GROMACS .gro file of C-alpha atoms in nm:
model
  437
    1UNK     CA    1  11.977   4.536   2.070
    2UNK     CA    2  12.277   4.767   2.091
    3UNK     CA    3  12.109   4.971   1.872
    4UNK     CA    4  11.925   5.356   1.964
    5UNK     CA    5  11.518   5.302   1.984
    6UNK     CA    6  11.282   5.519   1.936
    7UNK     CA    7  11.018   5.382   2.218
    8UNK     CA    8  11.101   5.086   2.430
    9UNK     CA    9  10.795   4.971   2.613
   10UNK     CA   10  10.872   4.767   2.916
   11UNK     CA   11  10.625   4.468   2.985
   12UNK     CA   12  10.431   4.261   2.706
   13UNK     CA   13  10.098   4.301   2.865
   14UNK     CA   14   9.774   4.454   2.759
   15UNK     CA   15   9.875   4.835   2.815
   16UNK     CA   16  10.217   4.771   2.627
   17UNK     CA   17  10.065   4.615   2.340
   18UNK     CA   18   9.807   4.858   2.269
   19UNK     CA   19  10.066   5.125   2.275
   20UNK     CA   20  10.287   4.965   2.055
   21UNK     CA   21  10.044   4.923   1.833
   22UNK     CA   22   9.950   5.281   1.840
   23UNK     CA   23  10.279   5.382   1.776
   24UNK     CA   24  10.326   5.164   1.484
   25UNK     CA   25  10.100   5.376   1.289
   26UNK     CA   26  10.405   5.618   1.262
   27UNK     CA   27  10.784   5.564   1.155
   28UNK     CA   28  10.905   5.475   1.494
   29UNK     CA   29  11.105   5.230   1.610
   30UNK     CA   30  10.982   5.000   1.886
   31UNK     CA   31  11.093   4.773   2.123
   32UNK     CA   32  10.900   4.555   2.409
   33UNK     CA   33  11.104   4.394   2.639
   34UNK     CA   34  10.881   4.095   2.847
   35UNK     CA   35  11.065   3.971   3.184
   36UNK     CA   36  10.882   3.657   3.142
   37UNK     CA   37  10.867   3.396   2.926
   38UNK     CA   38  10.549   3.445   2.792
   39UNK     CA   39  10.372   3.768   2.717
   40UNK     CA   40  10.019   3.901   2.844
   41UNK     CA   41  10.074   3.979   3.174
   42UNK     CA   42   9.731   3.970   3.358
   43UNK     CA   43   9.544   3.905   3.058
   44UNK     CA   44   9.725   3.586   2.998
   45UNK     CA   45   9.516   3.222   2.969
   46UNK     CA   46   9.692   2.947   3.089
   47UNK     CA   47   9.520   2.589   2.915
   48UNK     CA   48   9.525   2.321   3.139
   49UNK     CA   49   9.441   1.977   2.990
   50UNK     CA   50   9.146   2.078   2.752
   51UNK     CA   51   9.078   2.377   2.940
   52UNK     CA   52   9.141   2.745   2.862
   53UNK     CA   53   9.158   2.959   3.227
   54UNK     CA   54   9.207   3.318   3.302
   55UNK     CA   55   9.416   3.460   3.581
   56UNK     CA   56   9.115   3.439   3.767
   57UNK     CA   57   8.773   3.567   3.641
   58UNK     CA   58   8.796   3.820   3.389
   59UNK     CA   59   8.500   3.997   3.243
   60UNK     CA   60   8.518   4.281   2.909
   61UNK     CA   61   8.294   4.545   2.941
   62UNK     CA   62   8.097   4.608   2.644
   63UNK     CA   63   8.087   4.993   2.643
   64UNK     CA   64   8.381   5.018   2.825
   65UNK     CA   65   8.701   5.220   2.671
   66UNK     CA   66   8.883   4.945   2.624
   67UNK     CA   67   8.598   4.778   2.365
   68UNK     CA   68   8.598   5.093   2.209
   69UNK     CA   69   9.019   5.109   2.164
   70UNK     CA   70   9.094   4.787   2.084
   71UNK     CA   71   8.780   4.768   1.801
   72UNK     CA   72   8.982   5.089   1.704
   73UNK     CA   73   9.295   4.877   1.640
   74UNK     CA   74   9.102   4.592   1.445
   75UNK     CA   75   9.051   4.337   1.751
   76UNK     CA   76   8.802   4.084   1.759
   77UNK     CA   77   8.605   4.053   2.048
   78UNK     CA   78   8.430   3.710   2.016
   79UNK     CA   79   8.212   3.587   2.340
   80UNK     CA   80   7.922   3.590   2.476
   81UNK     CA   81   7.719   3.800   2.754
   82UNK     CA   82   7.560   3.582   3.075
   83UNK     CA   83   7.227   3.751   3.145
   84UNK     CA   84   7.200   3.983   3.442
   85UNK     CA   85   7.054   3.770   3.756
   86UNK     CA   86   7.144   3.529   3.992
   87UNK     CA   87   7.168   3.488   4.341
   88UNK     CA   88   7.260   3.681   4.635
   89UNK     CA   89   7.363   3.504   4.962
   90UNK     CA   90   7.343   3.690   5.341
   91UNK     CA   91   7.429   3.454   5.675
   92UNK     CA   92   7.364   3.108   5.467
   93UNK     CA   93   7.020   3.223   5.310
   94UNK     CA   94   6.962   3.273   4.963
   95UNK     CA   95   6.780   3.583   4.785
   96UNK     CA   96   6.749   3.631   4.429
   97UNK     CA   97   6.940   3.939   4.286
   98UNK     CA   98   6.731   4.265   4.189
   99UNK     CA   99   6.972   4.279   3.876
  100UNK     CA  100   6.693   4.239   3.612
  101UNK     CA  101   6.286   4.316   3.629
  102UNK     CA  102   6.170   3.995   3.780
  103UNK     CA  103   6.448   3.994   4.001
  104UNK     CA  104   6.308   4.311   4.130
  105UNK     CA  105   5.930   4.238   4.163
  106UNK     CA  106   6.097   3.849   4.297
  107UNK     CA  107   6.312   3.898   4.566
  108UNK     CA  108   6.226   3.871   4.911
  109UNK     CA  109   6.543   4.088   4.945
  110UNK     CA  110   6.388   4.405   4.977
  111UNK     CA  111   6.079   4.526   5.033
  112UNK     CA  112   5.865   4.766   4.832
  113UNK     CA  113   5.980   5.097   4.953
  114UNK     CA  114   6.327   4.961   4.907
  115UNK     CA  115   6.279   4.814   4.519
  116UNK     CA  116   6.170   5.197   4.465
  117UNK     CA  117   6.501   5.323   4.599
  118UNK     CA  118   6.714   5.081   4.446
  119UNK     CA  119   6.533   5.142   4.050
  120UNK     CA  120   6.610   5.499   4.126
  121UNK     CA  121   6.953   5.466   4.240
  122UNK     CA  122   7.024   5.267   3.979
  123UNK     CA  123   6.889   5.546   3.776
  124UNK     CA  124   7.060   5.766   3.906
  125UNK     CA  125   7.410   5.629   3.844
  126UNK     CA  126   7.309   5.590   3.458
  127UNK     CA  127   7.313   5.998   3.450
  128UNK     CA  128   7.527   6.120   3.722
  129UNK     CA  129   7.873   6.300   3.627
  130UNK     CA  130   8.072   6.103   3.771
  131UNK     CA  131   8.348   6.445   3.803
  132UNK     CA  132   8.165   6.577   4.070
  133UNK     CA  133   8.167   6.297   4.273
  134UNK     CA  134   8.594   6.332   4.286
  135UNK     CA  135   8.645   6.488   4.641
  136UNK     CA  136   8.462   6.186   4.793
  137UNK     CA  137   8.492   5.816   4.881
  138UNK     CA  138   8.263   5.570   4.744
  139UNK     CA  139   8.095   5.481   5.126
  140UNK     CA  140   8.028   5.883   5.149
  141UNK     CA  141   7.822   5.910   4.842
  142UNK     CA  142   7.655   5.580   4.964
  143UNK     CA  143   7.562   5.676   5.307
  144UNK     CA  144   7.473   6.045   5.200
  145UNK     CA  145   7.281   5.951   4.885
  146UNK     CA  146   7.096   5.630   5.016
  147UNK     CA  147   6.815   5.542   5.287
  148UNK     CA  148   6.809   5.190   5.277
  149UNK     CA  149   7.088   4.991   5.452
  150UNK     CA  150   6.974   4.663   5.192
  151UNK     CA  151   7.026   4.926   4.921
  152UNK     CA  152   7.365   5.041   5.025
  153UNK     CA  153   7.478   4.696   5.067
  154UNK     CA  154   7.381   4.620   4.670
  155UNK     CA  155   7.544   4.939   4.569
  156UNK     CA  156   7.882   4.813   4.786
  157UNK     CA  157   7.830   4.481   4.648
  158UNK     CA  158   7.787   4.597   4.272
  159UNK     CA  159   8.076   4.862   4.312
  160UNK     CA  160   8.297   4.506   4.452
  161UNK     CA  161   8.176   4.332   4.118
  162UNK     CA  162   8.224   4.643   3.921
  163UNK     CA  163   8.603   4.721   4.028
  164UNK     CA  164   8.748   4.433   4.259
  165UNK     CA  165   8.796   4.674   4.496
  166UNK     CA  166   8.675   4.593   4.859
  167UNK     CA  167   8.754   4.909   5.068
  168UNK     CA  168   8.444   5.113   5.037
  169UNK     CA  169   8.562   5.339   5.293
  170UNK     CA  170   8.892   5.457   5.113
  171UNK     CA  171   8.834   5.407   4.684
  172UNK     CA  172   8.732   5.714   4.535
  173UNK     CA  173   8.317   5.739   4.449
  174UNK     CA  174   8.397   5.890   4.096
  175UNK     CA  175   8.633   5.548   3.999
  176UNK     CA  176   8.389   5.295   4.161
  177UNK     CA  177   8.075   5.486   4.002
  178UNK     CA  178   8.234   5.515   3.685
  179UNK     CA  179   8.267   5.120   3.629
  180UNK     CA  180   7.962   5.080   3.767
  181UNK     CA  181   7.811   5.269   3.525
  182UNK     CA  182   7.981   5.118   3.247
  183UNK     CA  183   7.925   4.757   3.393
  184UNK     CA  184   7.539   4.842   3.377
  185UNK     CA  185   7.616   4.789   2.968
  186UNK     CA  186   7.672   4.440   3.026
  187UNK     CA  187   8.021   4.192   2.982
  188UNK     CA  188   8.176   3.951   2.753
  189UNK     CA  189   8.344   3.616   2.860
  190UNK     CA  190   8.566   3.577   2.611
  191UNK     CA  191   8.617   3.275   2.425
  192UNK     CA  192   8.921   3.077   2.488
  193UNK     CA  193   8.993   3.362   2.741
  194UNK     CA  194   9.176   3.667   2.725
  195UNK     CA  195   9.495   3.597   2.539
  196UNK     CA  196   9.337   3.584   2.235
  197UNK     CA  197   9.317   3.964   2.288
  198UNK     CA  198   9.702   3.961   2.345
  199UNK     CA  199   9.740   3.720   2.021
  200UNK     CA  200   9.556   3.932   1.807
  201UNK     CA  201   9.789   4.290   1.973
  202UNK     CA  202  10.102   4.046   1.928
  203UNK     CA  203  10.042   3.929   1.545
  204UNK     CA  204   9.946   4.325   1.418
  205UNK     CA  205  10.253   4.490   1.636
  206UNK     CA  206  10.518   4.177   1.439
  207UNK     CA  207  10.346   4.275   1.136
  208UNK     CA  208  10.374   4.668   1.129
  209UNK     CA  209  10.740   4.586   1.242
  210UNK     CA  210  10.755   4.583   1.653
  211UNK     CA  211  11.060   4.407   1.782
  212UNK     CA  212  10.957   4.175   2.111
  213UNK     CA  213  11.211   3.991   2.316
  214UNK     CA  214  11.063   3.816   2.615
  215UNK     CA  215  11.301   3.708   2.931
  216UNK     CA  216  11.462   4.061   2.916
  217UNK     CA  217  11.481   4.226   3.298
  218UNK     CA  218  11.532   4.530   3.281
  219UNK     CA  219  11.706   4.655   3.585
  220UNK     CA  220  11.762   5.055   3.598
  221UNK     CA  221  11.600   5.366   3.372
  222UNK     CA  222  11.868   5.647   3.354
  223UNK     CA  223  11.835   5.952   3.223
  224UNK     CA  224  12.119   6.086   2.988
  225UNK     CA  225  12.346   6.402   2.934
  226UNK     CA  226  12.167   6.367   2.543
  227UNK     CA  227  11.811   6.367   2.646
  228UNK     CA  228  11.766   5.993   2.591
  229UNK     CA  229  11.718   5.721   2.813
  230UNK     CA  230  11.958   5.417   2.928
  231UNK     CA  231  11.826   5.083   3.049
  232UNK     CA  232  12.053   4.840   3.240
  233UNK     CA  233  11.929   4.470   3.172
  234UNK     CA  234  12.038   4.210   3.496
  235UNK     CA  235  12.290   4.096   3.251
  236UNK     CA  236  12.421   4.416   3.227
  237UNK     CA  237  12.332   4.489   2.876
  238UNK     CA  238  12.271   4.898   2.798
  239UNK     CA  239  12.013   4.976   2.558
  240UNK     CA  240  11.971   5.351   2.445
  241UNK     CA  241  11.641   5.555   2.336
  242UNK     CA  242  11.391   5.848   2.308
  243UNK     CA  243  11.160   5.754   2.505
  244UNK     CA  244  11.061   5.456   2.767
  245UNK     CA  245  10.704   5.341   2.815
  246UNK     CA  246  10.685   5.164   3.210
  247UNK     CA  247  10.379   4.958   3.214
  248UNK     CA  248  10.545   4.762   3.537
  249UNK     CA  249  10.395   4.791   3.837
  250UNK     CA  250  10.430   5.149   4.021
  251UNK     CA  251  10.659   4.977   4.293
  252UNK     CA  252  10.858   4.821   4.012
  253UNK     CA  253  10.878   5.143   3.807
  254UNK     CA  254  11.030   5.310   4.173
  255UNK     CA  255  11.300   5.041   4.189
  256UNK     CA  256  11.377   5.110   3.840
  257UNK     CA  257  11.429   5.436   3.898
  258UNK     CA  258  11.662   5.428   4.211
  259UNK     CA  259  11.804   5.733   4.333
  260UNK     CA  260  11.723   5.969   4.067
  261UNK     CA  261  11.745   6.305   4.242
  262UNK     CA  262  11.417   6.591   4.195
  263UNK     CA  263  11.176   6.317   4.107
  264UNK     CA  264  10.849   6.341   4.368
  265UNK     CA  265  10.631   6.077   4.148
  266UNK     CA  266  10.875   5.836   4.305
  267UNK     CA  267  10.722   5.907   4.626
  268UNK     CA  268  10.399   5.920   4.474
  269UNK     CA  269  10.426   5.550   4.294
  270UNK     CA  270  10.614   5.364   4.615
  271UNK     CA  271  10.322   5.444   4.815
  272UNK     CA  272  10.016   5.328   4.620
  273UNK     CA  273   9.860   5.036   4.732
  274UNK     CA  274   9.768   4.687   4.495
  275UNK     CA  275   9.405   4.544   4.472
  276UNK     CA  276   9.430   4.158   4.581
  277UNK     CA  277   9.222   3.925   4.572
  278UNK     CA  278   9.228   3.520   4.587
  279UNK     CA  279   9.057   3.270   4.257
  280UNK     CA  280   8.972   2.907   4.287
  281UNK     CA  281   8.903   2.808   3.896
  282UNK     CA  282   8.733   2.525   3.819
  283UNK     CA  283   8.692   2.244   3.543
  284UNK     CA  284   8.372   2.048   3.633
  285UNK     CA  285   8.268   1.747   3.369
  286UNK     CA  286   7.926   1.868   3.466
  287UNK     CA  287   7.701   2.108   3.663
  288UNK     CA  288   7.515   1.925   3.999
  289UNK     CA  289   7.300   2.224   4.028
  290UNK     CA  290   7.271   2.373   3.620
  291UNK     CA  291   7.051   2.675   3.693
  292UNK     CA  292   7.325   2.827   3.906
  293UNK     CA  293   7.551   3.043   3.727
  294UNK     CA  294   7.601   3.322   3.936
  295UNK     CA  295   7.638   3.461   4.297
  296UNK     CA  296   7.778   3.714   4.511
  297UNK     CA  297   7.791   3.673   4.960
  298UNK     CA  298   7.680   4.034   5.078
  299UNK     CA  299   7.852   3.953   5.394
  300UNK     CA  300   8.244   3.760   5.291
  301UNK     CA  301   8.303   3.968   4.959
  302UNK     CA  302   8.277   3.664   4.739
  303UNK     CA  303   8.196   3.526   4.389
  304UNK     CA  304   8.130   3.239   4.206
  305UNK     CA  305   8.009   3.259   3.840
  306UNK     CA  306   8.010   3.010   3.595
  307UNK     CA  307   8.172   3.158   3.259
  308UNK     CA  308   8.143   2.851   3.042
  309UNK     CA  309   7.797   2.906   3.030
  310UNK     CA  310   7.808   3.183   2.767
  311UNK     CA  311   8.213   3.124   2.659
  312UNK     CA  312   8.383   2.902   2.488
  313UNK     CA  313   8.635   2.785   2.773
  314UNK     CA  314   8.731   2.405   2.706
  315UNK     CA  315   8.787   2.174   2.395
  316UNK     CA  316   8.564   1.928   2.544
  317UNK     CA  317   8.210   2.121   2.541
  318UNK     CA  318   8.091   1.954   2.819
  319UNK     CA  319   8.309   2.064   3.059
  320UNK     CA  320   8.209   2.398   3.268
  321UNK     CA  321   8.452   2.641   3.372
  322UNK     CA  322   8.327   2.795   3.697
  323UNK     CA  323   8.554   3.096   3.905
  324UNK     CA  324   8.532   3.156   4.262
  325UNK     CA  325   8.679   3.463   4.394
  326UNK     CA  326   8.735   3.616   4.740
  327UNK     CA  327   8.795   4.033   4.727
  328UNK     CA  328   9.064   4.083   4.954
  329UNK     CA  329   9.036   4.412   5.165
  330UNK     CA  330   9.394   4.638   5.186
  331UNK     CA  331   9.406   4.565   5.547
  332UNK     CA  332   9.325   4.183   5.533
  333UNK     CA  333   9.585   3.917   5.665
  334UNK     CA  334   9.585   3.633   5.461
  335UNK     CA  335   9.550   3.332   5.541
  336UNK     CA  336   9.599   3.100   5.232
  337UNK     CA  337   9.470   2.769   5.374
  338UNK     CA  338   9.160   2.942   5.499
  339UNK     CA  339   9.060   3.122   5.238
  340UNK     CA  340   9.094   2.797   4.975
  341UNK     CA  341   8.836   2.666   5.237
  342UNK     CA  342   8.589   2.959   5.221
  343UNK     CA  343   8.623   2.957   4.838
  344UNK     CA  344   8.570   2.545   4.862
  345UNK     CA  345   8.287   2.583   5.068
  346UNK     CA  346   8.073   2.865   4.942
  347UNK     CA  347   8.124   2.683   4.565
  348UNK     CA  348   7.981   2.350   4.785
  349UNK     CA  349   7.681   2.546   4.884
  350UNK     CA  350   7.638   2.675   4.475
  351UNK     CA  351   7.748   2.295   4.324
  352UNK     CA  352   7.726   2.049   4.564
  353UNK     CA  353   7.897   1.738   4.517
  354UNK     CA  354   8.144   1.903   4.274
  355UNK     CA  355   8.457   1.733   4.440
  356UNK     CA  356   8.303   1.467   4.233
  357UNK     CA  357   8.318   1.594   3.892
  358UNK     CA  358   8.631   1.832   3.906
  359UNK     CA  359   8.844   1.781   3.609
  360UNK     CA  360   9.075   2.055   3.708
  361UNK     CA  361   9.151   2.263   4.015
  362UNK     CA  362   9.373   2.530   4.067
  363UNK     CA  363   9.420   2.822   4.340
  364UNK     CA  364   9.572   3.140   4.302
  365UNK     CA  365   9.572   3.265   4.686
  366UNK     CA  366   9.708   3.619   4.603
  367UNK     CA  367   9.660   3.742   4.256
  368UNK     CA  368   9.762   4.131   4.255
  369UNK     CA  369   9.401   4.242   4.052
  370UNK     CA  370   9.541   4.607   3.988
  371UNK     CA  371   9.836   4.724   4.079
  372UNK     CA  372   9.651   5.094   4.239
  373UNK     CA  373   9.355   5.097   4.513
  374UNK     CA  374   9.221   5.424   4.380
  375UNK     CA  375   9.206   5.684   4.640
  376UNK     CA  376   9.055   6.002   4.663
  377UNK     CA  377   9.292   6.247   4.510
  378UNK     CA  378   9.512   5.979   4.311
  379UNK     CA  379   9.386   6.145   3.942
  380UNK     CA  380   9.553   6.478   3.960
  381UNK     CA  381   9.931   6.263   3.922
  382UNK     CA  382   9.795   6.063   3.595
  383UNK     CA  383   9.631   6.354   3.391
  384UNK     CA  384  10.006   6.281   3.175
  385UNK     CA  385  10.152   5.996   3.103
  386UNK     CA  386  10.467   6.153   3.080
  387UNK     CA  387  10.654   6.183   3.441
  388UNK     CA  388  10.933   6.427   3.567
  389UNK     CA  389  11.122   6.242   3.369
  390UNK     CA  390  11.142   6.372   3.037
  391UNK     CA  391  11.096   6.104   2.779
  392UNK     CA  392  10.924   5.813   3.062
  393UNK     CA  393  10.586   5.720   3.025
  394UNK     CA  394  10.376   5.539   3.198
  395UNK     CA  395  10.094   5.290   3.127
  396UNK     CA  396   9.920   5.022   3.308
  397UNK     CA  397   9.595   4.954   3.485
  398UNK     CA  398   9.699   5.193   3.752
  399UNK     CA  399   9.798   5.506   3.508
  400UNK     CA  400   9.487   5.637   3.410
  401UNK     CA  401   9.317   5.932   3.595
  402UNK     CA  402   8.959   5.795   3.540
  403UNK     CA  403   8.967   5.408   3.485
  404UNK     CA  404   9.132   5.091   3.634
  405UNK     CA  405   9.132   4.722   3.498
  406UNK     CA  406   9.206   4.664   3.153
  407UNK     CA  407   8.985   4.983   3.139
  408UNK     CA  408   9.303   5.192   3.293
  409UNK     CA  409   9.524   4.956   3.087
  410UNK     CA  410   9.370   5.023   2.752
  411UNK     CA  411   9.343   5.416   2.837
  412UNK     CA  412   9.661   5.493   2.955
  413UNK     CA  413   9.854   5.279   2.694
  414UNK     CA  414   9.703   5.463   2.413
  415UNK     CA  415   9.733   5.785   2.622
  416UNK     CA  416  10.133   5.739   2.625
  417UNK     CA  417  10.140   5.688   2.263
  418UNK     CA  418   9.907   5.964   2.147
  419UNK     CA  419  10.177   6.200   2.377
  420UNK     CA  420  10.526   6.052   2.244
  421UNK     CA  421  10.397   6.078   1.856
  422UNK     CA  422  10.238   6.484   1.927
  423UNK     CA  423  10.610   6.512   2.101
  424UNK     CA  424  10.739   6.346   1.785
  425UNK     CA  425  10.513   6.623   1.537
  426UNK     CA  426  10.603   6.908   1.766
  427UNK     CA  427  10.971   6.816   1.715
  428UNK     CA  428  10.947   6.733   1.346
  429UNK     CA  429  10.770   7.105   1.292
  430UNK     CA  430  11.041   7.303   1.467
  431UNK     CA  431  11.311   7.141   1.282
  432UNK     CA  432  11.144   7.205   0.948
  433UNK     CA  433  11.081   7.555   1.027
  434UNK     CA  434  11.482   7.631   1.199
  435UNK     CA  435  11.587   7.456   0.844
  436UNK     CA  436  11.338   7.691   0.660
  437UNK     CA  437  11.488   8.008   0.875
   0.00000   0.00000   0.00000
């Protein structure tokens, strides 16, 4: 450990694995140092009993960026894709969801003039640049764009789905349009959840020669008089190198950084905001209602899908594993008790009876989603990855300019790479040519 890195990459989770394995294409040293005990981060599956859970429901987009990168670093994506559908709910009634054709000519959820809108809005979203819409938040280009008050409501519903994010009035249009967009392309559930993803990034990082220690803190980033970096680990430990990827959090990544003088991203990271939101996942030995897989409350910001149906989620096949979800709003006060009741009862009205045939229950009453609400104006201070800091990166769900999610994650972590190894050829050239002078 005492020896001088190349990278160090601080937190084992989805960002820090991808760029590690970027950066084991070259002759670099690496490092990732994991506070916890186990590595993943947010894309970690926890099994419970015979049962395989996510931190909540997680969903891969299937032309998203990260599909794209981590088929670039040889990662199998096995799942399966739940058919677009299901229900919508609206002060206790039931519609079904204009989210395929028959939907559309089905529901009693709008009417004619309204289905017309919606098929071109929808339309419109599949060809729109999503740059232009960067000066405004995603409620504006609602409420300018759209007629219908049942239409805006899908499109604030389907942005909710499509980024976790319930603060129409504040996230930026171009982020929430983007994922919609790409969500349009369909998901994957993945089979026995998302650490095999993190397995997979593990197994190929040990192999091309990655060093990971987990239940490593680091406490403080310093720069150096010799243009490296020194960590401080909460055992006091030192550890020297060229460069520092930071996929913590953007609060962490402040404390890290202390007092450093001349650094303004510090103020820029200390005041970004989480997403939050609260999961009740479930293990039922069997469905009460089968044909309900899916549904989304227009009115409380919730959802309840069933991903079993199309995944691989338990070693006992007929188990179901069924999420619940409440979107938090920034501004929301919450009550844990309360919510677990909401979530309780709006599964009740989708499964009733399924106190009876839980297997498993367990409630996560605060699960930090992404660690940025993007606002208007947030891109312009994640175009790098580098910061004012020469030689620290960053990476994370909440470091790319144009994504968040694992879609931010998997952008920004082979973002940092891609800059540390053209630093590395930039260097490399000017040394051969001052030896060739």
């Amino acid at each position: 450990m005492t020896q001088m890195w190349d990278v160090v990459i601080i937190g084992g989770g989805l960002a820090g694995y991808i760029a590690a394995n970027y950066l084991a294409k070259s002759d670099l040293s690496i490092l990732i140092l994991e506070k916890g005990n186990k590595v993943g981060g947010r894309a970690q599956t926890e099994k419970i009993k015979q049962d395989y859970f996510n931190l909540g429901p997680h969903a891969l987009y299937k032309k998203g960026k990260a599909a794209v990168i981590l088929e670039e670093l040889d990662i199998k994506l096995d799942g399966g894709s739940p058919k677009l559908g299901g229900i919508l709910t609206r002060n206790t009634k039931e519609y079904t969801a204009p989210f395929n054709p028959l939907g559309l000519l089905t529901t009693s959820l709008l009417n004619w003039k309204e289905r017309i809108e919606w098929i071109f809005i929808l339309s419109k979203i599949q060809q729109v640049d999503t740059q232009a819409l960067a000066d405004q938040t995603f409620q504006e280009w609602v409420e300018k764009g759209v007629q219908s008050k049942n239409v805006q409501s899908l499109l604030f519903v389907l942005g909710r789905l499509s980024t976790y994010c319930h603060c129409p009035e504040k996230v930026s249009a171009k982020i929430v349009v983007t994922h919609i967009k790409t969500s349009l392309g369909g998901v994957l559930y993945l089979h026995d959840g998302w650490q095999t993803i993190i397995d997979q990034l593990h197994n190929k990082a040990v192999i091309k020669g990655v060093q990971i220690k987990t239940h490593f803190i680091v406490k403080q980033v310093i720069p150096t008089e010799h243009r490296s970096l020194k960590m401080i680990l909460s055992n006091n430990e030192e550890i020297f190198c060229k460069y520092v990827i930071s996929t913590t959090g953007p609060l962490e990544l402040t404390n890290l950084l202390g007092e450093i003088e001349n650094v303004k991203a510090n103020n820029i990271f200390s005041q970004l905001t989480p997403v939050k939101g609260a999961s009740l996942d479930i293990s039922l030995s069997q469905l009460p209602h089968p044909k309900k897989l899916f549904a989304l409350d227009m009115n409380d910001s919730l959802y309840y899908s069933v991903h079993s149906n199309v995944a691989s989620l338990s070693e006992n096949r007929k188990n179901s594993i069924v999420h619940v979800f409440k979107y938090y709003h920034p501004d929301d006060s919450i009550d844990s008790i309360k919510v677990r009741n909401e979530l309780e009862q709006f599964l009740e009205t989708m499964q009733p009876g399924w106190r009876d045939v839980c297997v498993t229950s367990r409630f996560l009453p605060n699960i930090t989603v992404n660690q940025r609400l993007p606002l208007v104006g947030h891109e312009k201070y994640f175009q790098r990855s580098e910061t004012e800091i020469p030689g620290l990166y960053i990476a994370g769900d909440w470091a790319s300019p144009h994504y968040i999610l694992s879609e931010g994650a998997a952008c920004s972590g082979k973002q940092a790479a891609e800059e540390i190894i053209q630093k590395e050829v930039i260097s490399c050239r000017s040394a051969m040519k001052s030896i060739n002078n």
